[in-house]
Coordinates of C-alpha atoms in Angstrom, one line a residue:
G1 CA 8.4 27.9 2.4
D2 CA 9.5 24.4 3.2
D3 CA 7.8 21.9 0.9
T4 CA 9.3 18.8 2.3
V5 CA 7.3 16.2 4.2
S6 CA 8.2 15.9 7.9
K7 CA 7.8 13.3 10.6
E8 CA 5.6 15.8 12.4
L9 CA 3.3 16.1 9.4
L10 CA 3.1 12.4 9.0
D11 CA 2.3 12.0 12.7
K12 CA -0.5 14.6 12.4
L13 CA -1.9 12.6 9.5
G14 CA -1.9 9.5 11.6
L15 CA 0.6 7.7 9.3
L16 CA 3.4 7.0 11.7
C17 CA 3.7 3.4 12.8
K18 CA 3.1 2.8 16.5
S19 CA 4.9 -0.6 16.5
D20 CA 7.9 -2.4 15.0
D21 CA 5.6 -4.4 12.7
N22 CA 5.3 -1.6 10.1
N23 CA 3.5 -3.4 7.3
V24 CA 0.6 -4.9 9.3
H25 CA 0.0 -2.6 12.2
D26 CA -3.3 -1.4 11.0
G27 CA -4.2 -3.8 8.1
I28 CA -3.9 -1.1 5.5
A29 CA -1.6 -1.6 2.5
R30 CA 0.7 1.4 2.2
V31 CA 2.0 2.0 -1.3
F32 CA 4.9 4.4 -1.8
L33 CA 5.4 5.7 -5.4
D34 CA 8.5 7.7 -6.4
C35 CA 9.5 9.3 -9.7
G36 CA 11.4 6.3 -11.0
D37 CA 15.0 7.3 -10.1
E38 CA 15.4 4.5 -7.5
T39 CA 18.6 2.5 -7.4
T40 CA 16.6 -0.8 -7.2
I41 CA 13.5 -1.7 -9.1
P42 CA 10.5 -1.5 -6.8
T43 CA 7.8 -4.2 -6.8
P44 CA 4.8 -3.4 -9.0
A45 CA 2.1 -1.6 -7.0
R46 CA -0.5 -4.4 -7.7
D47 CA 1.9 -7.0 -6.2
V48 CA 2.5 -4.9 -3.1
V49 CA -1.2 -4.8 -2.4
I50 CA -1.8 -8.5 -3.1
E51 CA 1.1 -9.5 -1.0
H52 CA -0.1 -7.3 1.8
C53 CA -3.6 -8.7 1.7
G54 CA -2.1 -12.2 1.9
R55 CA -0.5 -11.3 5.2
I56 CA -3.6 -9.8 6.8
A57 CA -6.1 -12.2 8.4
S58 CA -9.3 -10.1 8.3
T59 CA -12.8 -10.3 7.0
A60 CA -13.0 -6.6 6.5
P61 CA -12.7 -5.2 3.0
P62 CA -9.0 -4.4 2.3
S63 CA -7.8 -0.9 2.0
A64 CA -4.7 1.1 1.0
I65 CA -3.0 4.4 1.3
I66 CA -1.0 5.6 -1.6
A67 CA 1.8 8.2 -1.4
V68 CA 2.5 9.7 -4.8
G69 CA 5.7 11.7 -5.2
P70 CA 5.7 15.3 -6.3
E71 CA 7.1 16.4 -9.7
R72 CA 10.5 17.0 -8.1
G73 CA 10.5 13.5 -6.7
W74 CA 10.7 12.6 -3.0
T75 CA 13.9 13.6 -1.2
A76 CA 15.9 10.7 0.3
E77 CA 14.8 11.9 3.8
E78 CA 11.1 11.8 2.8
A79 CA 11.4 8.4 1.3
A80 CA 13.1 7.1 4.4
L81 CA 10.3 8.5 6.6
F82 CA 7.5 6.9 4.5
V83 CA 9.3 3.5 4.3
N84 CA 11.0 3.3 7.7
E85 CA 8.6 5.3 10.0
C86 CA 5.2 4.7 8.3
G87 CA 5.4 1.2 6.9
F88 CA 5.0 2.1 3.3
E89 CA 6.4 -0.3 0.7
S90 CA 8.2 1.1 -2.4
A91 CA 6.2 0.3 -5.5
T92 CA 6.2 1.1 -9.2
L93 CA 3.5 1.7 -11.9
G94 CA 6.0 0.5 -14.6
N95 CA 8.9 2.0 -16.5
S96 CA 7.2 5.2 -17.6
I97 CA 7.7 8.4 -15.6
L98 CA 4.3 9.9 -15.2
R99 CA 3.2 13.4 -14.3
V100 CA 1.8 13.5 -10.8
D101 CA -1.8 14.0 -11.9
T102 CA -1.5 11.0 -14.2
A103 CA 0.3 8.9 -11.6
V104 CA -2.5 9.5 -9.1
I105 CA -5.2 8.3 -11.4
A106 CA -3.1 5.4 -12.6
S107 CA -2.3 4.3 -9.0
L108 CA -5.9 4.6 -7.9
G109 CA -6.9 2.3 -10.8
V110 CA -4.1 -0.3 -10.2
V111 CA -4.5 -0.3 -6.4
S112 CA -8.3 -0.4 -6.5
A113 CA -8.3 -3.4 -8.9
A114 CA -5.8 -5.2 -6.6
L115 CA -8.0 -4.5 -3.5
D116 CA -11.1 -5.8 -5.4
E117 CA -9.1 -8.9 -6.4
C118 CA -8.0 -9.4 -2.8
Y119 CA -11.6 -9.0 -1.5
R120 CA -13.1 -11.4 -4.1
E121 CA -10.5 -14.0 -3.0
R122 CA -11.3 -13.5 0.7
V123 CA -15.0 -13.9 -0.1
R124 CA -14.3 -17.0 -2.1
E125 CA -12.2 -18.5 0.6
E126 CA -14.8 -17.8 3.3
G127 CA -17.4 -19.6 1.1
N128 CA -15.1 -22.6 0.7
D129 CA -14.5 -22.6 4.5
A130 CA -18.2 -22.5 5.1
K131 CA -18.8 -25.4 2.7
R132 CA -16.1 -27.5 4.4
Q133 CA -17.6 -26.8 7.8
R134 CA -21.0 -27.9 6.7
M135 CA -19.6 -31.1 5.1
S136 CA -17.8 -32.0 8.3
E137 CA -20.9 -31.7 10.5

């Protein structure tokens, strides 16, 4: 059978972008992890999430979707679909090439910690805004 990811599958999963503003259309950080054979060095996954959180003006807890490549790696077409059609940002977990099961666990830890950091910063900023507002009254 065909084991590649298609545009139709990504649409069924609700991952296709509905606008041209791919990275902020729904407020969810989208992290694309490949097997490490990229021609350029992707941004660390933590930084992708933190940068995304900084672009979103929301009081809701931040969230993310992580696409972890299969053992064979993503095909060029699959990578293009995730990045160009679904607003995912290429990211890395470091220089080591990890097995898929290890990469899933590692990415959940890294992304979860980044989301927590983002949320704590938002709460802190909201508290500072409330203090400034009280002081100006």
